PDB file of C-alpha atoms in Angstrom:
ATOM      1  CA  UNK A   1     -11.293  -1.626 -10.536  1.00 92.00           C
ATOM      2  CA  UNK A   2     -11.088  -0.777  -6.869  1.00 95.00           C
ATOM      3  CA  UNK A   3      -9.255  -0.940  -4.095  1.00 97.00           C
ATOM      4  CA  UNK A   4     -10.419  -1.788  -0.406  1.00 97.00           C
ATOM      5  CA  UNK A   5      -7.719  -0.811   2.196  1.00 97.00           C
ATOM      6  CA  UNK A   6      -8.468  -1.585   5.877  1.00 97.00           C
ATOM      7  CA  UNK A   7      -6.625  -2.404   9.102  1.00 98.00           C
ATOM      8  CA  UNK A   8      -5.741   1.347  10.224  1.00 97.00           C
ATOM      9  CA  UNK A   9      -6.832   2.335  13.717  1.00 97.00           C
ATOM     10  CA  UNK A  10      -4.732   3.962  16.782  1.00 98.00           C
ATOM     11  CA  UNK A  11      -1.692   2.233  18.241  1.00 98.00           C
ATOM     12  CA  UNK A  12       0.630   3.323  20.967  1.00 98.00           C
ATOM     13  CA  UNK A  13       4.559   3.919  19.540  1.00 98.00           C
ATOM     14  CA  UNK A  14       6.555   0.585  19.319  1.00 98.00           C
ATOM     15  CA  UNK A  15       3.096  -1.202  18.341  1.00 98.00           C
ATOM     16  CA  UNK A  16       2.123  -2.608  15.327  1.00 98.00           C
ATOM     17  CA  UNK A  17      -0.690  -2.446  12.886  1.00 98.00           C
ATOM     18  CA  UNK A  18      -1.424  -5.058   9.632  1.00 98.00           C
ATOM     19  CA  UNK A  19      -2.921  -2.647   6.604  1.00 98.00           C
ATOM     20  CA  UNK A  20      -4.648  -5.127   4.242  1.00 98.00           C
ATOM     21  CA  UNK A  21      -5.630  -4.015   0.689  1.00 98.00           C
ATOM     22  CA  UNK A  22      -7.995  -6.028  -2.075  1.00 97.00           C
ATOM     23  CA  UNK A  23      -8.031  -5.456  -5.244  1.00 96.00           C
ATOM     24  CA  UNK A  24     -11.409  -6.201  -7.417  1.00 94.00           C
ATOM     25  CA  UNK A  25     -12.688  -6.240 -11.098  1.00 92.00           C
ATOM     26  CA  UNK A  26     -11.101  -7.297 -14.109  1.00 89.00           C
ATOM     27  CA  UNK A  27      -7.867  -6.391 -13.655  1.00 90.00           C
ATOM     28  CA  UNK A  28      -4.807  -8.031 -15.183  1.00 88.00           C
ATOM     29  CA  UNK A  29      -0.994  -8.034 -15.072  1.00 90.00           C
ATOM     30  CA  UNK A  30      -0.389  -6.290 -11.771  1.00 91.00           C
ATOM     31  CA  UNK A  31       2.755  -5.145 -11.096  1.00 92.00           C
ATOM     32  CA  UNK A  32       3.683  -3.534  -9.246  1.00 96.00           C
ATOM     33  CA  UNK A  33       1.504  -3.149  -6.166  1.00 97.00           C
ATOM     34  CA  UNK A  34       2.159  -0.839  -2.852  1.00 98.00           C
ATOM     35  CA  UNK A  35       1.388   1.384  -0.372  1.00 98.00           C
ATOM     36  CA  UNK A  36       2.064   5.308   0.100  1.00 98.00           C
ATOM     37  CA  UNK A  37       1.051   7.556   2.965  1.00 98.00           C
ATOM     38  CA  UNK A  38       0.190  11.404   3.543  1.00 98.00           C
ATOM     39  CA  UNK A  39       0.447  12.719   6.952  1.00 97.00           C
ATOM     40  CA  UNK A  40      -1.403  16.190   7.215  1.00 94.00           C
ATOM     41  CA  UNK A  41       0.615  19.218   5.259  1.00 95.00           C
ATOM     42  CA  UNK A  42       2.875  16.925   3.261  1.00 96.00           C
ATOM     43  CA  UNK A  43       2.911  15.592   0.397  1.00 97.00           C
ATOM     44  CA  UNK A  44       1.807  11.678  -0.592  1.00 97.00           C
ATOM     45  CA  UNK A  45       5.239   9.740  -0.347  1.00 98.00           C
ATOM     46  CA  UNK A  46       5.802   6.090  -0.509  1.00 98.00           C
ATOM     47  CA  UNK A  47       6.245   3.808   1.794  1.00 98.00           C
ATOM     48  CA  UNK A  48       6.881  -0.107  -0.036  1.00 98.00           C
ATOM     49  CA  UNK A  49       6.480  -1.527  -3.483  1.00 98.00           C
ATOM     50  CA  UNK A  50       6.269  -5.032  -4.167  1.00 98.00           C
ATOM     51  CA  UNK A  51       6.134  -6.964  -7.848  1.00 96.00           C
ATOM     52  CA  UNK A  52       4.846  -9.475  -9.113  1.00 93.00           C
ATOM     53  CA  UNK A  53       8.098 -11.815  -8.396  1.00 94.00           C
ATOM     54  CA  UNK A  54       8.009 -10.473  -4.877  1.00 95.00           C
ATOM     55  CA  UNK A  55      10.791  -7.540  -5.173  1.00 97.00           C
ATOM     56  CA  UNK A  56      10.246  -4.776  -2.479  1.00 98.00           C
ATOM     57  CA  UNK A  57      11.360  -1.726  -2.104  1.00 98.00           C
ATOM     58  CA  UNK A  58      11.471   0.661   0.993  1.00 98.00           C
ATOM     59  CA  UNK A  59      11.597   4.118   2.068  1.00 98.00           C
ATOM     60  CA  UNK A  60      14.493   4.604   4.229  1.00 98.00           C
ATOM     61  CA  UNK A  61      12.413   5.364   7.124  1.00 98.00           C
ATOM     62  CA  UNK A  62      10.563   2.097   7.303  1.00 98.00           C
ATOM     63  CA  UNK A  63      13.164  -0.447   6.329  1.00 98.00           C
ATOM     64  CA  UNK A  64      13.665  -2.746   8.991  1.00 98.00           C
ATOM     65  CA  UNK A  65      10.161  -2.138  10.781  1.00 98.00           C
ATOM     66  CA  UNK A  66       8.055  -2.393   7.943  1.00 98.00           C
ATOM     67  CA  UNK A  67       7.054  -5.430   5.650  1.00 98.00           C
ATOM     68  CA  UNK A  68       5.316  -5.447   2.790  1.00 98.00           C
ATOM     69  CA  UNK A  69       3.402  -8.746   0.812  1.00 98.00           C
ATOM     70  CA  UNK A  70       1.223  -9.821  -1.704  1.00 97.00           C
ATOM     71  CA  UNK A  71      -1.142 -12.708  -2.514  1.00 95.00           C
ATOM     72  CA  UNK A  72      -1.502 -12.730  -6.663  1.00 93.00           C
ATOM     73  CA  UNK A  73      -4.292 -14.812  -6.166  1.00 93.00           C
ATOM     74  CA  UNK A  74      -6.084 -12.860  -4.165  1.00 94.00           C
ATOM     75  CA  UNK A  75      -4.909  -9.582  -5.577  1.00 94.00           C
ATOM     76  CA  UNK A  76      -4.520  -8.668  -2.278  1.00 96.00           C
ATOM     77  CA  UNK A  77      -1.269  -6.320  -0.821  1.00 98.00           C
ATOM     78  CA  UNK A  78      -0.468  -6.450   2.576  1.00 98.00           C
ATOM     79  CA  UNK A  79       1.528  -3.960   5.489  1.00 98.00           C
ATOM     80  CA  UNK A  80       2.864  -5.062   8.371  1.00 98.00           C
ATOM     81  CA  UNK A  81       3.764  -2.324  10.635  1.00 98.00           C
ATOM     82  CA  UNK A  82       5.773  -2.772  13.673  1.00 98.00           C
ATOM     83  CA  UNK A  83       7.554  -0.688  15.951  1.00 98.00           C
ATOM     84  CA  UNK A  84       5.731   2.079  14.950  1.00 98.00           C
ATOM     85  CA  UNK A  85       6.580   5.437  15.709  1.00 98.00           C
ATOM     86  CA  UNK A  86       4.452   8.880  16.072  1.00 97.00           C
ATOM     87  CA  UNK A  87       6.180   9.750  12.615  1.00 97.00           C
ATOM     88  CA  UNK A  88       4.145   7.021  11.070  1.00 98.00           C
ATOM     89  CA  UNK A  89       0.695   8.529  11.747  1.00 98.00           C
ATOM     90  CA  UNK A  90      -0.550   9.214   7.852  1.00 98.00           C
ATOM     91  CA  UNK A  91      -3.371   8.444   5.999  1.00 98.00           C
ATOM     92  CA  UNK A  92      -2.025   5.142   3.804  1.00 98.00           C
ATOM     93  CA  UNK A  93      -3.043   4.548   0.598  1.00 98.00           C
ATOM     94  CA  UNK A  94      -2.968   0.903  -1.445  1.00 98.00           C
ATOM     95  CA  UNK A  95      -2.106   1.393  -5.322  1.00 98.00           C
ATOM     96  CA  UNK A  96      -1.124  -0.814  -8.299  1.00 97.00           C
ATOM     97  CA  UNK A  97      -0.790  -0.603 -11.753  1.00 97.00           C
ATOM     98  CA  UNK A  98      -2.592  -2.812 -14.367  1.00 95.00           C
ATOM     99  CA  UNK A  99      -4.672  -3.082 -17.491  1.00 93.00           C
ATOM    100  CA  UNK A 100      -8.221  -3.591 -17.647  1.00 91.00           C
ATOM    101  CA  UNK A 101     -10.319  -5.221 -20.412  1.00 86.00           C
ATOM    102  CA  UNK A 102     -11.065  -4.107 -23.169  1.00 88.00           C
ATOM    103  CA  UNK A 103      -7.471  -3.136 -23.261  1.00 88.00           C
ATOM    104  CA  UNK A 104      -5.703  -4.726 -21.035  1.00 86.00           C
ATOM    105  CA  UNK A 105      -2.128  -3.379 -22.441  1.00 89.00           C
ATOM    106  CA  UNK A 106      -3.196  -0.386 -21.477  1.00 91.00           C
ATOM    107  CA  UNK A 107      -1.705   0.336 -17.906  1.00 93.00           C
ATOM    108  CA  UNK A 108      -3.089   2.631 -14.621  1.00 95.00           C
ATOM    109  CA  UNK A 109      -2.896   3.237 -11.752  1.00 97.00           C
ATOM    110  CA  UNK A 110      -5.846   2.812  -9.298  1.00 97.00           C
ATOM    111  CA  UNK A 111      -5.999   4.101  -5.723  1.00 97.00           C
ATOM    112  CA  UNK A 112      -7.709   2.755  -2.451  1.00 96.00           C
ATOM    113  CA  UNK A 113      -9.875   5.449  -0.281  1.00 93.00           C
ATOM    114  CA  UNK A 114      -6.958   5.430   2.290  1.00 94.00           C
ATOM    115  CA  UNK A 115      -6.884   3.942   5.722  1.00 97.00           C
ATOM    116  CA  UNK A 116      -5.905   6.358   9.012  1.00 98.00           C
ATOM    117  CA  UNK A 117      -3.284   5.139  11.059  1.00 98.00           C
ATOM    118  CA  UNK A 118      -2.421   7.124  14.399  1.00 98.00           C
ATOM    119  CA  UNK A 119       0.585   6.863  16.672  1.00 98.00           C
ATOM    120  CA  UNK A 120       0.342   7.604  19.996  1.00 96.00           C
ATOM    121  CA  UNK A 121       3.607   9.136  21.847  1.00 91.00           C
TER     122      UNK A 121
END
């Protein structure tokens, strides 16, 4: 399994960014799927977690600017970033949790490589 995460880059504060992240391999029963962030000298916290049905959840300091999505049939989690603030700049990793064949009750979690976002003041 393995996750692609792209869409980082620089923006100015108040812009916004899109983080996309793709999922590929056998992978089955995902749920849930997200997105966490580490900002240089802390430690990895999260940001939004989405299911399956399409329940989020939000850290405090993103709800309202931030808005997560998912396509199941593309295994693909999305970010939409807006308003962004200098707070936001992190590195943001894409995550879910699944079971892979030959046991596919058997659930992980698997990691993107992280995209860099950067906030400009």
């Amino acid at each position: 399994v393995q996750l692609q995460a792209s869409g980082g880059g620089l923006v100015q504060a108040g812009g916004s960014l899109k983080l996309s992240c793709v999922a590929s391999g056998s992978i089955f029963s995902i749920d849930p799927m997200g997105w966490y962030r580490q900002a240089p000298g802390k430690q990895r916290e999260m940001v939004a977690t989405i299911t399956s049905g399409g329940s989020t959840n939000y850290d405090d300091s993103v709800k309202g600017r931030f808005t997560i999505s998912r396509d199941n049939a593309k295994n693909t989690v999305y970010l939409e970033m807006n308003s962004l603030k200098p707070e936001d700049a992190a590195v943001y990793y894409c995550y879910l949790v699944g079971g892979t064949w030959p046991r596919p009750n058997v659930r992980k979690t698997y990691w993107g490589q992280g995209t860099q976002v950067t906030v400009s003041s």
